[in-house]
Coordinates of C-alpha atoms in Angstrom, one line a residue:
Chain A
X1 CA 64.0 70.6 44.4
X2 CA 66.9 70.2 42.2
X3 CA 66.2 68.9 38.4
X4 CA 68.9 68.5 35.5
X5 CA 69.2 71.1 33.3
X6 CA 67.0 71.3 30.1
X7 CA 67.5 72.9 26.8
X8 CA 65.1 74.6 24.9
X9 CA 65.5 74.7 20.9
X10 CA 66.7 78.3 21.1
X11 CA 68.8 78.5 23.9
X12 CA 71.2 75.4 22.9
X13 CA 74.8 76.9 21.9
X14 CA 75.0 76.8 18.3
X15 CA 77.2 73.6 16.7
X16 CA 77.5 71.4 13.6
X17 CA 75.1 68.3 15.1
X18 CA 73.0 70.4 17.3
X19 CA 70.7 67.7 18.3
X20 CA 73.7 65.1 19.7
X21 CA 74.3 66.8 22.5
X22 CA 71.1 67.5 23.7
X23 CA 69.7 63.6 23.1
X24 CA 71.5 62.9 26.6
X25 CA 69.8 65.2 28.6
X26 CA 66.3 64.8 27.4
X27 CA 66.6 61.3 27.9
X28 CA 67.8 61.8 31.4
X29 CA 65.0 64.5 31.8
X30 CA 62.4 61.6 31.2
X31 CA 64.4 59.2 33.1
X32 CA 64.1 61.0 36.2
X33 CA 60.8 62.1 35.9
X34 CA 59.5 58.3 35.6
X35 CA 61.7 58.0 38.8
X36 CA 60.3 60.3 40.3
X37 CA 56.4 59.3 39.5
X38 CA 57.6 55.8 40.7
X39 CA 59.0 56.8 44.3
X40 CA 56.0 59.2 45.0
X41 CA 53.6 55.9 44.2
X42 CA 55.9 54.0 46.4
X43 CA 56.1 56.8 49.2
X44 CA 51.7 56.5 48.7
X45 CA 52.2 52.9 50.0
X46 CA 54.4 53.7 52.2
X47 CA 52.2 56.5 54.0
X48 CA 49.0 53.7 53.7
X49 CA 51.4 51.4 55.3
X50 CA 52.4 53.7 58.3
X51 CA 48.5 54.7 59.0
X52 CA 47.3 51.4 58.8
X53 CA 50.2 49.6 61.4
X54 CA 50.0 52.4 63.1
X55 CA 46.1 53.0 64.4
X56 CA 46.3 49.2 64.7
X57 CA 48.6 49.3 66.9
X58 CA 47.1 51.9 68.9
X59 CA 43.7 50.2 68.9
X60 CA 45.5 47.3 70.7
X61 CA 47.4 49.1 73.2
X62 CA 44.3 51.0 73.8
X63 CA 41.8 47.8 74.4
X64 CA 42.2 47.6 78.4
X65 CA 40.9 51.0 79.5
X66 CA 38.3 49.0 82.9
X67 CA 40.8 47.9 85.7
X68 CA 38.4 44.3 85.6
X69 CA 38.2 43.8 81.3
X70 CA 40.6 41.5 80.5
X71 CA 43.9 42.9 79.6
X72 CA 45.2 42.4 75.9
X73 CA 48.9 41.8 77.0
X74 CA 47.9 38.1 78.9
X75 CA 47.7 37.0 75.6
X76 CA 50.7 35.8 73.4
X77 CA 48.9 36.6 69.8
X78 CA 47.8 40.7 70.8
X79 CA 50.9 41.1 71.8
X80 CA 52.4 39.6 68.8
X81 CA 49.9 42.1 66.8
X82 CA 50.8 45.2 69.0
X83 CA 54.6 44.1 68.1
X84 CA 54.4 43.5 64.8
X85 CA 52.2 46.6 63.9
X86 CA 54.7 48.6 65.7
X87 CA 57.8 47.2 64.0
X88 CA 56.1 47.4 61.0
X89 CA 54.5 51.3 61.5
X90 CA 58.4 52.5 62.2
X91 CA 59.8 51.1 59.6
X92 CA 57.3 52.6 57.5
X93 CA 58.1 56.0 59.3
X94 CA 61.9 55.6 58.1
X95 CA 61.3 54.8 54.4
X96 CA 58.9 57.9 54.3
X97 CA 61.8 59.8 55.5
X98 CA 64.2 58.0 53.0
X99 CA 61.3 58.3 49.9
X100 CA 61.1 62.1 50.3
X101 CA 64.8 62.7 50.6
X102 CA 65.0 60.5 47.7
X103 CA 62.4 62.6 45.6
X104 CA 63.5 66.0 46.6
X105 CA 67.7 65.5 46.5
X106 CA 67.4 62.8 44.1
X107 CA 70.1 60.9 45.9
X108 CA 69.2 58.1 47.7
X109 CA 69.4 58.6 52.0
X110 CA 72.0 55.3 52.3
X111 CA 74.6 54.1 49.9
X112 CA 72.2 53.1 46.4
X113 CA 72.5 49.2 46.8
X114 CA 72.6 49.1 50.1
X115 CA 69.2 51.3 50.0
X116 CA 68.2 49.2 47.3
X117 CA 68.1 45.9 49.3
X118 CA 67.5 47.3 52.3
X119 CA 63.8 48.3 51.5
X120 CA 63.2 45.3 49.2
X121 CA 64.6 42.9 51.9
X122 CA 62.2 44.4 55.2
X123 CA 59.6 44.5 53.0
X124 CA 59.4 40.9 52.3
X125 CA 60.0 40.0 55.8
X126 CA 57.9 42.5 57.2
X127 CA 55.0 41.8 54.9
X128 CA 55.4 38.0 55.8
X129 CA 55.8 39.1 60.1
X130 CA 52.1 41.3 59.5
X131 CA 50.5 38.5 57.8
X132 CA 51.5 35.8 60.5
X133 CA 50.6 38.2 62.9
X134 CA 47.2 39.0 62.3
X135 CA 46.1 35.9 61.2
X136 CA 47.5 34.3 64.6
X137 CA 45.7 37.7 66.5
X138 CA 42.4 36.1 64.5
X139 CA 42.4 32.9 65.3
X140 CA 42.8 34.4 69.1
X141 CA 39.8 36.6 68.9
X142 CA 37.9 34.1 67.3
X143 CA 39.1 31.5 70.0
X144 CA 37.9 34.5 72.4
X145 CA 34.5 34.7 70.9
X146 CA 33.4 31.2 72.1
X147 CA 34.3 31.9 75.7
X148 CA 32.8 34.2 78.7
X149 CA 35.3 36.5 77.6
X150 CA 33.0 38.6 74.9
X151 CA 30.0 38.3 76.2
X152 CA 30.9 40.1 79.2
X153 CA 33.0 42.4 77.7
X154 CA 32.2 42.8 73.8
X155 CA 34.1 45.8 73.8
X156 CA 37.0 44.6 74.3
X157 CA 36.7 41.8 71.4
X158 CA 35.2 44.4 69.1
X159 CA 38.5 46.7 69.2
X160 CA 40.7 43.7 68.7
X161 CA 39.0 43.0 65.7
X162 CA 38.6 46.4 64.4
X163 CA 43.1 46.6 65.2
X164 CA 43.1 43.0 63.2
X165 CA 40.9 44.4 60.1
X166 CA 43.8 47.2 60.3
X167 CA 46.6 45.3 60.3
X168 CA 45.4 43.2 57.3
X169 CA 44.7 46.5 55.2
X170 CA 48.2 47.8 56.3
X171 CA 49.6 44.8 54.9
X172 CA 47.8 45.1 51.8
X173 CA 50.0 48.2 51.3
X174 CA 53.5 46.8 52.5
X175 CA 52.9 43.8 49.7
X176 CA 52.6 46.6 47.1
X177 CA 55.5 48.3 48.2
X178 CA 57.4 45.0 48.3
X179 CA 56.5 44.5 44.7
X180 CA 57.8 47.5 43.7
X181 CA 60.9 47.2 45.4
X182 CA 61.6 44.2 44.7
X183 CA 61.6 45.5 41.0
X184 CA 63.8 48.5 42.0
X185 CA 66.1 45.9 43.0
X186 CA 66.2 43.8 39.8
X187 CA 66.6 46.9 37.7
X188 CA 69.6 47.6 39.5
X189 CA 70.8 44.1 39.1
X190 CA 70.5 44.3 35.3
X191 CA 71.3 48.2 34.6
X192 CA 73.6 48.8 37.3
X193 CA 71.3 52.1 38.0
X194 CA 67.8 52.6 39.7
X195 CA 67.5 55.4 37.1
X196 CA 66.6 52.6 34.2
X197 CA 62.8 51.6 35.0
Chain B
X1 CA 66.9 16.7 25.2
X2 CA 67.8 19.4 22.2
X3 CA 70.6 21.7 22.3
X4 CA 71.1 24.2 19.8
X5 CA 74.0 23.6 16.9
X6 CA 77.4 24.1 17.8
X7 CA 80.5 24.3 15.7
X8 CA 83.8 23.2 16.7
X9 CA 86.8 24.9 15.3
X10 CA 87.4 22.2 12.7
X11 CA 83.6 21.5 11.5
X12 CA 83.1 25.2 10.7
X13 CA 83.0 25.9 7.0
X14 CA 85.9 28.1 5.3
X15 CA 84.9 31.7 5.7
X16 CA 86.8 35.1 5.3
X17 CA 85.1 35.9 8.4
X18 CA 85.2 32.7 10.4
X19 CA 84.3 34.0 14.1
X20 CA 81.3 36.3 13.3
X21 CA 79.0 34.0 12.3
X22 CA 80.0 31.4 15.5
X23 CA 79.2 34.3 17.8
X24 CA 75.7 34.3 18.2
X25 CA 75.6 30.4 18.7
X26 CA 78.2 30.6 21.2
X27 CA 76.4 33.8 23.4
X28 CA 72.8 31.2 22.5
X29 CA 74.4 28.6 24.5
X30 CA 75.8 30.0 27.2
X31 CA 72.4 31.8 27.6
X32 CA 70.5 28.5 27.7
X33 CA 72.9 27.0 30.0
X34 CA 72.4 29.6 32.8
X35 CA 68.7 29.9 32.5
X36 CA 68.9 25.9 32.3
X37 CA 71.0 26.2 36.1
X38 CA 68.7 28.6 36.9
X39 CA 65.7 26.4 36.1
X40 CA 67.0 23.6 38.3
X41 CA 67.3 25.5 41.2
X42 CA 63.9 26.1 40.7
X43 CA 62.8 22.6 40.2
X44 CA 64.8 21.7 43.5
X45 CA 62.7 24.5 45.6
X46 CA 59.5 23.4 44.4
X47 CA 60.2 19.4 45.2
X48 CA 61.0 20.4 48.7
X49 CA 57.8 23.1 49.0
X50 CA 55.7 20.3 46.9
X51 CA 57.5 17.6 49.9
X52 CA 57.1 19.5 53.3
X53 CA 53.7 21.2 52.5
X54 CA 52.3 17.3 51.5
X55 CA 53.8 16.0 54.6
X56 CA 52.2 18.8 56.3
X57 CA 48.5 18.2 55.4
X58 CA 49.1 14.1 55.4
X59 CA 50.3 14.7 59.3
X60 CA 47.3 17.2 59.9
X61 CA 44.9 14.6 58.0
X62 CA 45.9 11.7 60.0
X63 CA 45.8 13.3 63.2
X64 CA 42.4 11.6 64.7
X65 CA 42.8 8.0 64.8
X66 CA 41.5 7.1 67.9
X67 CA 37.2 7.3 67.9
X68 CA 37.3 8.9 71.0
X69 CA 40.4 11.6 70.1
X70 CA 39.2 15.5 69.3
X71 CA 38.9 15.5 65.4
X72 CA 41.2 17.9 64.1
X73 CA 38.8 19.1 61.4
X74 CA 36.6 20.1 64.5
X75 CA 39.3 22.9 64.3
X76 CA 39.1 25.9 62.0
X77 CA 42.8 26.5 62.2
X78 CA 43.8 23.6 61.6
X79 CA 41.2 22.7 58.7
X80 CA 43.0 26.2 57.0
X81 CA 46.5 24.5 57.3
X82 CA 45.5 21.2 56.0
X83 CA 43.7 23.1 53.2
X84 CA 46.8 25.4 52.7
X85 CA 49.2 22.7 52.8
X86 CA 47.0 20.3 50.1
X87 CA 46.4 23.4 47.7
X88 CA 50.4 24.6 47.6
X89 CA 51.0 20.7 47.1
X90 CA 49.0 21.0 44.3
X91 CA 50.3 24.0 42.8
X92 CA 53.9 23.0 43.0
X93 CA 53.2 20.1 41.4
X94 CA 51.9 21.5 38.8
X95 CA 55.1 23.9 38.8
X96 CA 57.7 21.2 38.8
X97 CA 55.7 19.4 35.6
X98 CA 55.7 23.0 34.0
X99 CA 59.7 23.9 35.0
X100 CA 60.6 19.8 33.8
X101 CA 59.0 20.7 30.9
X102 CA 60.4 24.0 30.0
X103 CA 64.3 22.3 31.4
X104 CA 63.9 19.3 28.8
X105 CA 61.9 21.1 25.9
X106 CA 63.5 24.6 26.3
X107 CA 60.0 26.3 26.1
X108 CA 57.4 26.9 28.9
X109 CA 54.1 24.8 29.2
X110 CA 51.9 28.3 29.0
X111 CA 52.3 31.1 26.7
X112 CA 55.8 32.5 28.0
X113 CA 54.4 35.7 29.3
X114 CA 51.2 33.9 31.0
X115 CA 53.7 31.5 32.8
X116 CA 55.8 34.0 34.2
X117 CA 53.4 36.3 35.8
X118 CA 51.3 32.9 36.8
X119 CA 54.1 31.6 38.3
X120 CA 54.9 34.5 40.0
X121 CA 51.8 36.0 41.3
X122 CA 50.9 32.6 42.5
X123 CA 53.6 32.1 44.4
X124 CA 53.7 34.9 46.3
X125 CA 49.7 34.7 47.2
X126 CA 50.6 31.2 48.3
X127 CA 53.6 32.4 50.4
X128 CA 51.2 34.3 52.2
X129 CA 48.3 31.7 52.3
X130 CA 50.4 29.4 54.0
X131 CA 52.5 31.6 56.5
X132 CA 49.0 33.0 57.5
X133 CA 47.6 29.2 58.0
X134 CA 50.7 27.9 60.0
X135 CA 50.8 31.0 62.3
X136 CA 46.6 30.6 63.2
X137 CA 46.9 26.9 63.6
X138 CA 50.1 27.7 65.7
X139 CA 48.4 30.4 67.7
X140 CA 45.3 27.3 67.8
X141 CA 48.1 24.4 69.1
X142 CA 49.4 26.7 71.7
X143 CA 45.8 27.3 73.3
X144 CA 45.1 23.7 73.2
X145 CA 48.4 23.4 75.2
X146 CA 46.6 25.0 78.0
X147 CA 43.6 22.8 78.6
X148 CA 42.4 19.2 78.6
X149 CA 42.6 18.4 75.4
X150 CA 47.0 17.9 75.3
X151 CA 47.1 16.4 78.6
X152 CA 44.7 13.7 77.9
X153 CA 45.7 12.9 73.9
X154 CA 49.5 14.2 74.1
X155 CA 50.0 12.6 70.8
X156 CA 47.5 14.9 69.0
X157 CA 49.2 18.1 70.0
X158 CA 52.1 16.6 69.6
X159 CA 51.2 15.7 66.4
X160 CA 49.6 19.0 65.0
X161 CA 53.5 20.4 66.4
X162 CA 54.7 18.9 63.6
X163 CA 52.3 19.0 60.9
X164 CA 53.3 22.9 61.6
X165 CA 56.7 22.8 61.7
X166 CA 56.4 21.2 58.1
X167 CA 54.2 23.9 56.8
X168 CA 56.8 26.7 57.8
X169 CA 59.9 24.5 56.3
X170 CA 57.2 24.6 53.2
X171 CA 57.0 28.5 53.5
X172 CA 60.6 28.5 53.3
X173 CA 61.0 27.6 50.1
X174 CA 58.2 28.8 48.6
X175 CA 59.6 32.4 49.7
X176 CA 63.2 30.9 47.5
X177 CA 60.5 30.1 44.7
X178 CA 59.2 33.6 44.8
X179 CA 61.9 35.3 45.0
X180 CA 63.6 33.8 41.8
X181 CA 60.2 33.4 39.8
X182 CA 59.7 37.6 40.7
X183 CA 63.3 37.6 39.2
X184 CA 62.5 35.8 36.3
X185 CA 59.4 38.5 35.3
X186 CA 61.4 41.2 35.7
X187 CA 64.0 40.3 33.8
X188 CA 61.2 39.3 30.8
X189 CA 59.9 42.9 31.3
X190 CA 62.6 44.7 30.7
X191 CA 64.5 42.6 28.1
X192 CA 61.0 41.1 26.5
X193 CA 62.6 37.7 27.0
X194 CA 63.0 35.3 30.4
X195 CA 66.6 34.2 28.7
X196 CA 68.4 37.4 29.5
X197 CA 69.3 36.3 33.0

């Protein structure tokens, strides 16, 4: 882990104005430590994010083990949960690898604006995709929950609403992360550098 | 409408220094222009959100004419999009009297800070609110689409179709909204003023 170089009082180089030259460095110093507090909160999200999408996913994929329970790919709205929790647990696998670059390298893993809107951009969308999808998957289980289906086989609505709870807490996660993105983004727009929060 | 002073070459008063005291007038103006563009583009996002989400709940609340029709408040889903659509009709409502206000009197209806955040933490909550009610009654209409119900009243289902479609054209620009009020606090946070655009 690379950090800028520092100057204590008695190892600066002796000059006339001593304390000009080092006024840049400690203010970049403390520039990149906020940075860096901010993109390990955001990597937190991120991580929260991944788990979340991820083990709801796997709850829905999971939800036909008996060859006569129903299967949860006859209907439109689990698979549109399976989908989106998958899209959504990926992407969140790619920006952890793109936050820790970030934080250890202290470059960012694509070009800085094109990073920049990247992540703010999928995270809005995404946030919006995970949101329509598990309310849609609710509607369907509830729907589910007046018919033969769960009383015969309340297992199977019981795990598609314990994926459902976890797709809504994973997308409690990706709106935080989209919020601070999103002003990632704007500080860029006004600073021309990330590095001004 | 007021507009602050300006000075045209031959009304300014004989000065040693005649340009430095025109400056900050002339940097005020062009400020209040932008932000005054920027408001309007505003304005014209929340009459269509305000337009499409209204249309929305009116088609949903008008869907049961006939005594002997299903009753669309018989339906959870569709109960959430009226009630999504009526309470983002509301809001932008509100929004367009606040951003006419703060376009003709050059100040906001709240305390500036209060009506930035409000503006944009509401309409990002009710981004979400209303893409999560169109994609559950959605999920609702396309299940109906599968029994009695749309064969026997088509022009129910047919009906609901559109009450839905409207919602997610509401969406749309409510997203546009969010995006540019989320601008619009960042820019105050950082500069301490929502005129530094």
């Amino acid at each position: 882990m690379r950090s800028p170089p520092s100057h204590r009082n008695g190892e600066t180089p002796p000059s006339p104005h001593p304390r000009i030259p080092a006024s840049p460095h400690f203010q970049s110093t403390v520039t990149v430590q906020k940075l860096k507090r901010f993109n390990s909160l955001i990597l937190v999200f991120r991580f929260a994010t991944f788990i979340f999408s991820l083990s709801s996913s796997v709850f829905m994929a999971t939800n036909s083990r008996d060859s006569d329970s129903p299967r949860w790919y006859d209907f439109d709205a689990f698979r549109y949960v399976f989908a989106a929790g998958a899209i959504v647990a990926l992407y969140s696998l790619f920006e952890m690898v793109a936050s820790v670059w970030e934080i250890t390298r202290g470059i960012t893993l694509l070009p800085e604006i094109v990073q920049l809107w990247f992540d703010f951009g999928h995270d809005q969308v995404f946030a919006y995709l995970l949101i329509s999808a598990e309310s849609a998957g609710t509607v369907l289980a509830k729907t589910l929950k007046g018919t033969n289906t769960c009383t015969a086989w309340g297992g199977f609505c019981v795990q598609s609403d314990i994926s459902l709870a976890l797709g809504f807490a994973g997308f409690l996660f990706l709106g935080l992360s989209s919020l601070m993105t999103g002003f990632r983004v704007v500080c860029f727009m006004i600073n021309g550098s990330r590095f001004h929060l």
